[in-house]
Coordinates of C-alpha atoms in Angstrom, one line a residue:
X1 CA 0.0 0.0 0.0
X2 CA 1.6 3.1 -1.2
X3 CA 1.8 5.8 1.2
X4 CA -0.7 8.7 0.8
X5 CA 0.5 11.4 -0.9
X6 CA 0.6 14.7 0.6
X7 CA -1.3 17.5 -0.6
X8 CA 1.0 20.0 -2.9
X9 CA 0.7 23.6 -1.5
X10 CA -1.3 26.2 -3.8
X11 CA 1.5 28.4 -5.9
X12 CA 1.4 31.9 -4.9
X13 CA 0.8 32.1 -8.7
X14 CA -1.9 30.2 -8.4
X15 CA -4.0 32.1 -5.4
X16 CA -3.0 35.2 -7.8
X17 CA -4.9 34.1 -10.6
X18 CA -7.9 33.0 -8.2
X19 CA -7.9 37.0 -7.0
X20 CA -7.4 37.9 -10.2
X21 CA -10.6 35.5 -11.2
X22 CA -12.3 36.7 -8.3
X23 CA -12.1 40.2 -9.4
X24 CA -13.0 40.0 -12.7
X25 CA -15.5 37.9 -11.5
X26 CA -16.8 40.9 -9.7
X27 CA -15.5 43.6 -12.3
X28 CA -18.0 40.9 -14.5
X29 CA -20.9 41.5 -11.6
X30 CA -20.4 45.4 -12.0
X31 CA -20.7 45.4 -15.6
X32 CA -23.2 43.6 -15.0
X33 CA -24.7 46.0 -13.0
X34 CA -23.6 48.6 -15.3
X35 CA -25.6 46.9 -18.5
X36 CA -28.7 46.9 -15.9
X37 CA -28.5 50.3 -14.7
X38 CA -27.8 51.1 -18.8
X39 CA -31.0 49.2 -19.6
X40 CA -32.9 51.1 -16.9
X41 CA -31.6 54.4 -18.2
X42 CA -32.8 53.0 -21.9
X43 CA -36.1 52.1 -20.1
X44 CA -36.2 55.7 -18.8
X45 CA -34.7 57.1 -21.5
X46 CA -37.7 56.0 -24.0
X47 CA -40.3 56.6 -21.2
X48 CA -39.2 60.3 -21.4
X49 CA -38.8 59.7 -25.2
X50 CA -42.7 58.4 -25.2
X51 CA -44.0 61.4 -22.7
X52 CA -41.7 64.0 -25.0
X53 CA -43.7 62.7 -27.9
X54 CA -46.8 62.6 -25.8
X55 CA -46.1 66.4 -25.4
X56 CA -47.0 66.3 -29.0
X57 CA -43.4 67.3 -30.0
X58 CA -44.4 71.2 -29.2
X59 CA -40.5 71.6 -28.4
X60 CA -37.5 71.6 -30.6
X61 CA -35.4 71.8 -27.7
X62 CA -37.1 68.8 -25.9
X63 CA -36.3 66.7 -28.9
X64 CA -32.7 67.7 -29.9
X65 CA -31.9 67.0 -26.0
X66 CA -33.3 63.9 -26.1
X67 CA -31.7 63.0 -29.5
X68 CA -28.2 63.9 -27.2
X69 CA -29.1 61.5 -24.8
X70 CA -30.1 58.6 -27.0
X71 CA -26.3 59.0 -28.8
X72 CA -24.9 58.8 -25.2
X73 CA -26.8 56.1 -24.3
X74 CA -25.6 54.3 -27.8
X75 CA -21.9 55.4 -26.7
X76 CA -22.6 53.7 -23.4
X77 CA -24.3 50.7 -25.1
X78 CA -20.9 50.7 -27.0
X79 CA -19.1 51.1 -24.1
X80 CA -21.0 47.9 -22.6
X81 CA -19.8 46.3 -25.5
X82 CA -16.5 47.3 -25.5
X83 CA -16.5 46.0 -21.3
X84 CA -17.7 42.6 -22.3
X85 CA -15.2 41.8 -25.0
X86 CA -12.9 42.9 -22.3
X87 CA -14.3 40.5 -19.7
X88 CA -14.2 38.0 -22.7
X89 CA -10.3 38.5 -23.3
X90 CA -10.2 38.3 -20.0
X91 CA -11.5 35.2 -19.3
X92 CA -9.1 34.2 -22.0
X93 CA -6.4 35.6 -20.6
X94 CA -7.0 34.0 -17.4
X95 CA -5.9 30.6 -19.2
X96 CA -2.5 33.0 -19.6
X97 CA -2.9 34.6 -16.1
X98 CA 0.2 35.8 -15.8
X99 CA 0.2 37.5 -19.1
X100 CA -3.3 38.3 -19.1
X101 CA -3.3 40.0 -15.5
X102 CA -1.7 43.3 -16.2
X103 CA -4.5 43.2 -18.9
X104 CA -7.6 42.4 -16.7
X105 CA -6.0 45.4 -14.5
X106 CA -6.2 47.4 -17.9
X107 CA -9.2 46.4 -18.6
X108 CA -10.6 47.0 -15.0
X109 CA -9.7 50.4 -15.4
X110 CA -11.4 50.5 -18.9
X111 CA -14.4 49.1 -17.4
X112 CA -14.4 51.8 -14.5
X113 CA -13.6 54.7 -16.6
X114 CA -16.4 53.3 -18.5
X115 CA -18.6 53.2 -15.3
X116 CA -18.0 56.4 -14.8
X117 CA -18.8 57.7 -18.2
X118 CA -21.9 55.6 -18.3
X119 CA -22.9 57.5 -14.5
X120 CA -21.6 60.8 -16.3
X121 CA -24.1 59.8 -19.4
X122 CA -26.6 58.7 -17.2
X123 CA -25.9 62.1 -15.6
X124 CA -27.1 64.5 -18.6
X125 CA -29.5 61.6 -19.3
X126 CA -31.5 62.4 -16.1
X127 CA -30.6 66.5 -16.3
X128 CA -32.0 66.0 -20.4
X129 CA -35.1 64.4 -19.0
X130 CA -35.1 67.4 -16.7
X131 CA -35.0 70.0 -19.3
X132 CA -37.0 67.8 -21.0
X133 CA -39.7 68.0 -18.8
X134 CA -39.6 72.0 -18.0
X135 CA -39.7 72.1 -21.7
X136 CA -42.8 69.9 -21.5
X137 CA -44.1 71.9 -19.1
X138 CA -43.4 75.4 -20.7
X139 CA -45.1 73.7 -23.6
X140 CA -48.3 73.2 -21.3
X141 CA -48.4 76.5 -20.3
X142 CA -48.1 77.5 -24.1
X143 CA -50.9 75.5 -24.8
X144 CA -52.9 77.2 -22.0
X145 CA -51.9 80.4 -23.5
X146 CA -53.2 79.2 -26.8
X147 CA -56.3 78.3 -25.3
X148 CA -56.9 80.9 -23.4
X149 CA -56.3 82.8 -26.4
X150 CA -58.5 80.3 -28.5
X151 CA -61.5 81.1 -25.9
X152 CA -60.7 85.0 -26.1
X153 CA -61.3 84.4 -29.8
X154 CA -64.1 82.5 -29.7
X155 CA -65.4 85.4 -27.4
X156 CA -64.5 87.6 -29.7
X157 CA -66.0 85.5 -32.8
X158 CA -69.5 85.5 -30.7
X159 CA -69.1 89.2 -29.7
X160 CA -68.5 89.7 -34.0
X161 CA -71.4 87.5 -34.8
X162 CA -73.7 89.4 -32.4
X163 CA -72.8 92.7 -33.9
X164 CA -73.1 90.9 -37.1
X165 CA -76.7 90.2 -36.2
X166 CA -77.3 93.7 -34.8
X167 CA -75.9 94.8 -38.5
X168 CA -78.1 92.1 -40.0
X169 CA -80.7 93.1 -37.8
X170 CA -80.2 97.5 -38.9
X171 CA -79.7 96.4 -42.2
X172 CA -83.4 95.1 -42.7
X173 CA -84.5 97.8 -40.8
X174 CA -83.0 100.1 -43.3
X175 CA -84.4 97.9 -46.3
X176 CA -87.6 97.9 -44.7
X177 CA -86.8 102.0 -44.8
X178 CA -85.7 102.3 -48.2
X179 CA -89.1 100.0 -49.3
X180 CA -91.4 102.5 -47.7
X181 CA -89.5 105.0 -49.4
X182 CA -89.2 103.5 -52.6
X183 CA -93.1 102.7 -51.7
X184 CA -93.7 106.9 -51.1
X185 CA -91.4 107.9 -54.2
X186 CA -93.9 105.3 -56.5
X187 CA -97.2 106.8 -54.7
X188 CA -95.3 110.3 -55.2
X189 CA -94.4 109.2 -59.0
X190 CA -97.9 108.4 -59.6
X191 CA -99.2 111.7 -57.6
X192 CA -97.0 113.2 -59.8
X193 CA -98.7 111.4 -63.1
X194 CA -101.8 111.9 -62.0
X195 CA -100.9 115.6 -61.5
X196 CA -99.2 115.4 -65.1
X197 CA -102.2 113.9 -66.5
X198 CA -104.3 116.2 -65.3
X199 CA -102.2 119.2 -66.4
X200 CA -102.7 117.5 -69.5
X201 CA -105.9 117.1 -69.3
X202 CA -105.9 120.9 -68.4
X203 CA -103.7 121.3 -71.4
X204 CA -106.2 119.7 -73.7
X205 CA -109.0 121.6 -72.5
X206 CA -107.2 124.7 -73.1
X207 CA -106.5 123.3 -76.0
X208 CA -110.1 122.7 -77.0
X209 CA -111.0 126.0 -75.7
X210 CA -108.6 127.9 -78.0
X211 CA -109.6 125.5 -80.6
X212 CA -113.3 126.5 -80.0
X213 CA -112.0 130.3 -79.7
X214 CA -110.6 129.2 -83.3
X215 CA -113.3 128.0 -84.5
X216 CA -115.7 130.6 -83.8
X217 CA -113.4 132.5 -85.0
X218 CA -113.2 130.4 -88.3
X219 CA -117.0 130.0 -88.5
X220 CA -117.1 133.4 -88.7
X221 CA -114.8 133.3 -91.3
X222 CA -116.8 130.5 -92.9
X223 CA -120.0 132.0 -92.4
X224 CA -118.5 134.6 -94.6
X225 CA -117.6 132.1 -97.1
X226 CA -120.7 129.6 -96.6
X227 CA -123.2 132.8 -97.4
X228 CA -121.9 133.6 -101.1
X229 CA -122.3 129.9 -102.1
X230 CA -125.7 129.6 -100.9
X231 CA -126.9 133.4 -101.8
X232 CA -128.3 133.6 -97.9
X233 CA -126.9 136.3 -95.3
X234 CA -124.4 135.4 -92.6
X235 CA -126.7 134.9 -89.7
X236 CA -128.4 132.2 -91.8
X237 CA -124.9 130.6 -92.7
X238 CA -123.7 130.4 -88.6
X239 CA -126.7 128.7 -87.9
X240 CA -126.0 126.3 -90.2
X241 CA -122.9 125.7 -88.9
X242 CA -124.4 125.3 -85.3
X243 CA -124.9 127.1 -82.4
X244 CA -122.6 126.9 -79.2
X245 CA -125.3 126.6 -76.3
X246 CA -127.1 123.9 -78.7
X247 CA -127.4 121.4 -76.1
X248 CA -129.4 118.8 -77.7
X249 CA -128.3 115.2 -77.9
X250 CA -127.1 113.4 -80.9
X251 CA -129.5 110.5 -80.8
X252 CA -133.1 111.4 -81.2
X253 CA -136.1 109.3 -79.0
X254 CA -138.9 108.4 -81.3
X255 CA -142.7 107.8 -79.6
X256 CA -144.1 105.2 -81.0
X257 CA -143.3 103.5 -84.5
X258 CA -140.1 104.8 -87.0
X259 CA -140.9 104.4 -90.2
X260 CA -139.2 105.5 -93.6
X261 CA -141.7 106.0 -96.6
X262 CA -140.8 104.3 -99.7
X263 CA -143.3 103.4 -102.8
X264 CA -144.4 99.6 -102.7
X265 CA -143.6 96.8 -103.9
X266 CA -145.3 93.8 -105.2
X267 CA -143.2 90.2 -104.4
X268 CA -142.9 89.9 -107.7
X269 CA -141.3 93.4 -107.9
X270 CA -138.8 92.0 -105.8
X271 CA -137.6 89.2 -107.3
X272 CA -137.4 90.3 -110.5
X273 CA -135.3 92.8 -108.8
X274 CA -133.5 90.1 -107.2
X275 CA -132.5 88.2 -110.4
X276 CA -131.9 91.0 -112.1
X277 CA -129.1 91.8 -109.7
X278 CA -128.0 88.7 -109.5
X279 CA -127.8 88.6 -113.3
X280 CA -125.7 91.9 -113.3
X281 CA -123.6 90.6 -111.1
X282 CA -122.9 87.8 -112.9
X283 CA -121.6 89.4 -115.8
X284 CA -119.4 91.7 -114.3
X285 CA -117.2 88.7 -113.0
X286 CA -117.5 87.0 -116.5
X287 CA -116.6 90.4 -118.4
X288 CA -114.6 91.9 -115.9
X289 CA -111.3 93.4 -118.3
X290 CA -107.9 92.6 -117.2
X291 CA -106.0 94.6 -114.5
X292 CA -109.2 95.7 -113.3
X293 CA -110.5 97.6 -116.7
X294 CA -114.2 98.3 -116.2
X295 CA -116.3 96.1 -119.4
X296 CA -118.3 98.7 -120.8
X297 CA -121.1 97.2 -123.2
X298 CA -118.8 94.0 -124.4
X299 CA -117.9 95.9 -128.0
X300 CA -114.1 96.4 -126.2
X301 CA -113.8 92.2 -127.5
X302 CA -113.5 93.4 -131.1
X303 CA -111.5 96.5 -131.0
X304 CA -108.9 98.2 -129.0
X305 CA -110.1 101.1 -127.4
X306 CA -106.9 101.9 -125.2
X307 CA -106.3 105.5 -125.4
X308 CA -103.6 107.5 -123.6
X309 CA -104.4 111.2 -124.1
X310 CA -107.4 113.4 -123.0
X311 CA -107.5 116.7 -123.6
X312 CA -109.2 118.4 -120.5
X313 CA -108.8 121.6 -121.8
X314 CA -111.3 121.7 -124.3
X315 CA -114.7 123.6 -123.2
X316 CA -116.5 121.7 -125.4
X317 CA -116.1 118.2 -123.1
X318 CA -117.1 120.1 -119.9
X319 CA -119.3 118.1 -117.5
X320 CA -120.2 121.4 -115.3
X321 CA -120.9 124.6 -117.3
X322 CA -122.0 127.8 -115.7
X323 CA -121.9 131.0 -117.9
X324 CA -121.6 133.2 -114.8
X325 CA -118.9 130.9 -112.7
X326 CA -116.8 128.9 -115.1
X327 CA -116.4 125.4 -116.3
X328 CA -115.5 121.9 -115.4
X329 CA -114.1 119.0 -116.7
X330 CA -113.6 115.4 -114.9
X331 CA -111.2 112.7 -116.3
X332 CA -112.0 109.0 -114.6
X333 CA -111.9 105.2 -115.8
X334 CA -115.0 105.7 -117.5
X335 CA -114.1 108.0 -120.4
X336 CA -110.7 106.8 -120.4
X337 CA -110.1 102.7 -119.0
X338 CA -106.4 103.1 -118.8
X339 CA -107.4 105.0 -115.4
X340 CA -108.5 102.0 -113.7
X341 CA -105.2 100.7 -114.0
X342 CA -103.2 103.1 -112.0
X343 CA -106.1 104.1 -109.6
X344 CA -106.1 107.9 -110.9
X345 CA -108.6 110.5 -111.9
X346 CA -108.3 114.3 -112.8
X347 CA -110.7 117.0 -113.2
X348 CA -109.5 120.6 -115.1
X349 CA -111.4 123.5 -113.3
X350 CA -111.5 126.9 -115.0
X351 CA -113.8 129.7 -113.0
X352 CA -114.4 133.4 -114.1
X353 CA -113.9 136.2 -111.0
X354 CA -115.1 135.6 -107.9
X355 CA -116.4 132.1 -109.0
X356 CA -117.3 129.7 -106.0
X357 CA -116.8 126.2 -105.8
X358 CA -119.3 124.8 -104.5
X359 CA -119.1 123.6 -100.8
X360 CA -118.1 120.0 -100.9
X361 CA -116.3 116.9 -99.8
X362 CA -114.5 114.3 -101.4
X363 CA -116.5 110.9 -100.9
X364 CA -113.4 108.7 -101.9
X365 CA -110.6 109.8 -102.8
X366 CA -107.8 112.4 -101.9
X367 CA -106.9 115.3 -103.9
X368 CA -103.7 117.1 -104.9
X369 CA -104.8 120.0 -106.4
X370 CA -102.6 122.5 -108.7
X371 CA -103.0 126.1 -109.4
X372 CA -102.0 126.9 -112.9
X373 CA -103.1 130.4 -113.5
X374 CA -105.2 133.5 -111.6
X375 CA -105.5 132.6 -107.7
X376 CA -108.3 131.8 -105.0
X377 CA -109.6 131.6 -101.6
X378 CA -109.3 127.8 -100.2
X379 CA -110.5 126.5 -96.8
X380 CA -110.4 123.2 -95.8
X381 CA -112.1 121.9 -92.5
X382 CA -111.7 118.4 -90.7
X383 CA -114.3 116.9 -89.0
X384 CA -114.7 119.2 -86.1
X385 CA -115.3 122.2 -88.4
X386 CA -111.7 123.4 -87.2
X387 CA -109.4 124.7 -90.6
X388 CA -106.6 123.0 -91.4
X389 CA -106.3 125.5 -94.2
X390 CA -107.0 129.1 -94.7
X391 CA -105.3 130.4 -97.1
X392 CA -104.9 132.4 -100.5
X393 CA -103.3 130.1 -103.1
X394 CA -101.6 131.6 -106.2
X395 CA -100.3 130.1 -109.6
X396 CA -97.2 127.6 -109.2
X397 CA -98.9 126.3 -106.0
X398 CA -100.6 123.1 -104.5
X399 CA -102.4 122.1 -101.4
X400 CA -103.8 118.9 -100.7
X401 CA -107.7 118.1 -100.1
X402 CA -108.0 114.7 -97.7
X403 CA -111.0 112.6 -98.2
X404 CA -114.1 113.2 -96.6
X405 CA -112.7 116.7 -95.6
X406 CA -115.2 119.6 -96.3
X407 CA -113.6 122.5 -99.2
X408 CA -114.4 125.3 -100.7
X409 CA -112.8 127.4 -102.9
X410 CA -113.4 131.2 -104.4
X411 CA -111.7 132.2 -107.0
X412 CA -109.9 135.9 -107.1
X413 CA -110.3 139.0 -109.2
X414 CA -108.3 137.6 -111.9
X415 CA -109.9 133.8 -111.9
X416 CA -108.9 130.6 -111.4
X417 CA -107.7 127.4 -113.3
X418 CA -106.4 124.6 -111.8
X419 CA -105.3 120.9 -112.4
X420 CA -106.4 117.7 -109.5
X421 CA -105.5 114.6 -109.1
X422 CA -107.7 112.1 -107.2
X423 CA -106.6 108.7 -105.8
X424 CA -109.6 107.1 -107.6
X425 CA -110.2 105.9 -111.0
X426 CA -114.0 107.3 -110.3
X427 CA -113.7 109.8 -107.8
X428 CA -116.8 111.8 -106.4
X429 CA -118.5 114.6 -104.2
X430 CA -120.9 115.4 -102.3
X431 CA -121.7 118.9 -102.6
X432 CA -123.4 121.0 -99.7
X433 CA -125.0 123.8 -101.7
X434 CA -127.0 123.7 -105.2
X435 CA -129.7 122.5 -106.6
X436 CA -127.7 118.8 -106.5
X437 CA -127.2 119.2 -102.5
X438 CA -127.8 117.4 -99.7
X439 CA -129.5 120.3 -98.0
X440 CA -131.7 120.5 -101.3
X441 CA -132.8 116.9 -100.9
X442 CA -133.9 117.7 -97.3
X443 CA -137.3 118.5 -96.1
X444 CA -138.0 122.2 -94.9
X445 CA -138.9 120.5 -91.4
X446 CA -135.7 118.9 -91.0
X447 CA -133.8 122.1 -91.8
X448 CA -135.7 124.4 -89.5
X449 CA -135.7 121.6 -86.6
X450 CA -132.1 120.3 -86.8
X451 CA -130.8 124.1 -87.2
X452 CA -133.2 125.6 -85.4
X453 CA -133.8 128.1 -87.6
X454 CA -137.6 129.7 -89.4
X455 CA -139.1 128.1 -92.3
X456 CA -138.4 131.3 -94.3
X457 CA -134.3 130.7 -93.9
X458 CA -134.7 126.8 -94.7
X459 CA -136.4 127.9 -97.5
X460 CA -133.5 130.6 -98.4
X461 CA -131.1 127.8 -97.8
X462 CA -133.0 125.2 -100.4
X463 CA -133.8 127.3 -103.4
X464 CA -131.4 130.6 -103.3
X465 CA -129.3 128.3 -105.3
X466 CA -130.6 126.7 -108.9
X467 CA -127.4 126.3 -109.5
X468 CA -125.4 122.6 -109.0
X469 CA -121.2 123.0 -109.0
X470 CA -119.8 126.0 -110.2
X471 CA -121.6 129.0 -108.6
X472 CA -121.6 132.7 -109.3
X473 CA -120.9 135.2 -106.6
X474 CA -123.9 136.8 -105.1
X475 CA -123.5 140.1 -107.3
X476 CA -123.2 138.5 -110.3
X477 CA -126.0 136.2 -109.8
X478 CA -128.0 138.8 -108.5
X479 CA -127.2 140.6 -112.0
X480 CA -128.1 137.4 -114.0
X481 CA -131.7 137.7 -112.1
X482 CA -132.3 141.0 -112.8

């Protein structure tokens, strides 16, 4: 049995390395500690990273600080790193501890120098987080500024929408102004027409007064004109033309039955009458010339009887012949067709000194009327007895005679001849004094009721004058009695 062997005696060597184990073991253990305290200033580091964004990054400052201490906590991270790859050569230089000792001291001193800058970083960490939060804080207090500010405006905003509605509120009141203003201008306008309207109205009447004042004054004249052509005295002559207090109205009340004499006739008067007519009628449409020529007896079939030329001139074709007044010849479709054509007539009117024309109106046609030698007194009356002309006319001149316009023309000392042209291939008149007049044709009791004048006047009015157109003057007729 061998004897036991006795136990060999640790190498001072030896019980170096194990100190030199034990202290990295515990430089291992502070690095340790170092990582964890590094993690908890990560930890804290991106819980003041998530309340500095929970700020809702209102700070520029807040965030550059904390982007300082996130690059010192990634140069302490490094530094970590750099510690453990120490504590890893370490460890492998334990295997060499005699070489690798005066390194583990070197690297001890590396890993407290990087303690110490990982407390310095953790350092500004904490005093970024600081600033961090006063900046957090200044940015609350900005944000109570802003809303403070944001309710001041909103004050302000309801104070402007008041006024707004106050402004609203005067504007419709000054609308509802300028409406009843507008309203009073309109009822002021229309015063004002009505007060225009009646100044015309007072205009008019004038008007009509100094028309009336006119046309007394005209009648007058007329009467003095009217007497000559139907050889009675003025007084006679105004009341034909009407008195001014004549009061009467225009339509006349019958008692008992109206009725209009008329000579009798047999039914079979009447339609012999009627076919007759009919017959007429018939063969004007059948014979009925071209362009309107008026068929005569039928014989224009076999020969042309076109003519051009009338001479008007000659006395021996005068219709109206009156050895004290003068002469007068008419033109129409009748004596020559061509008329018919073009719508024309004429008539050539010669009269002696002082000849009259008798009183008349054109029934349907106008008149242009030409003097061509000598002159004359012309008056021509509208409806209303008013004159639209007055006038002497001399040689070279010419007036114009509307339709259904009374006329009547003297001629002067020297006579008159003239030339008219009527807008009527068979023009006619109505004269108003002769033996061919309508106050002829009337019964004395007409005259004397409608004028209100005595039978012995009506009677001066109906027969003073044999004559039919052309009528002397008073003198000279009286002469040609005598």
């Amino acid at each position: 049995m061998a004897p036991p062997t006795r136990p060999t005696r640790p190498t001072r060597a030896n019980n170096n390395n194990k100190d030199a184990n034990n202290n990295n073991k515990d430089a291992n253990n502070n690095n340790k500690d170092a990582n964890n305290n590094n993690k908890d200033a990560n930890n804290n580091n991106k819980d003041a990273n998530n309340n500095n964004k929970d700020a809702n990054n209102n700070n520029k400052d807040a965030n550059n600080n904390n982007k300082d201490a996130n690059n010192n906590n990634k140069d302490a991270n490094n530094n970590n790193k750099d510690a453990n790859n120490n504590n890893k050569d370490a460890n492998n230089n334990n295997k060499d501890a005699n070489n690798n000792n005066k390194d583990a001291n070197n690297n001890n001193k590396d890993a407290n120098n990087n303690n110490k800058d990982a407390n310095n970083n953790n350092k500004d960490a904490n005093n970024n987080n600081k600033d961090a939060n006063n900046n957090n804080k200044d940015a609350n207090n900005n944000n109570k500024d802003a809303n403070n500010n944001n309710k001041d405006a909103n004050n302000n905003n309801k104070d402007a929408n008041n006024n707004n509605k106050d402004a609203n509120n005067n504007n419709k009141d000054a609308n509802n102004n300028n409406k009843d203003a507008n309203n009073n201008n309109k009822d002021a306008n229309n015063n004002n027409k009505d007060a225009n309207n009646n100044n015309k109205d007072a205009n008019n009447n004038n008007k009509d007064a100094n028309n009336n004042r006119a046309g007394a004054s005209s009648n007058k004249e007329a009467a003095t004109m009217s007497s000559p052509a139907l050889n009675i005295d003025e007084e006679t002559a105004r009341s034909l033309q009407g008195s001014e207090n004549d009061n009467r109205n225009q339509i006349i009340q019958v008692r008992g039955q109206l009725d209009f004499l008329q000579p009798p006739r047999g039914r079979q008067q009447r339609e012999h009458e009627e076919r007759e007519q009919r017959q007429v009628e018939q063969e004007r449409r059948q014979q009925g010339g071209q362009q309107g020529l008026v068929a005569a007896n039928g014989l224009e079939e076999t020969f042309c009887s076109m003519r051009f030329i009338e001479h008007l001139g000659n006395p021996q074709r005068a219709d109206v012949y009156s050895p004290q007044a003068g002469r007068i010849s008419t033109l129409n479709s009748l004596n020559l067709p061509i008329l018919s054509a073009v719508q024309l007539s004429a008539e050539r009117g010669f009269f002696y000194s002082n000849g009259i024309y008798t009183p008349h109106w054109n029934i349907n046609a106008h008149s242009a009327v030409y003097v061509i030698r000598g002159s004359a007194r012309v008056q021509i009356v509208n409806e209303n007895g008013n004159p639209i002309l007055d006038d002497q006319v001399q040689e070279g001149q010419m007036f114009i005679i509307p339709q259904n316009h009374g006329v009547i023309s003297q001629a002067g000392n020297e006579g008159f001849e003239y030339i008219a042209f009527k807008t009527n291939d068979n023009a006619m008149i109505s004269p108003l004094a002769g033996r061919t007049s309508l106050l002829r044709a009337l019964p004395l009791e007409v005259l004397t009721n409608a004028y209100q004048i005595e039978r012995q006047q009506a009677q001066q009015i109906k027969y003073n004058r044999p004559e039919s157109i052309a009528l002397s003057s008073s003198q000279s007729f009286q002469r040609a009695v005598a």
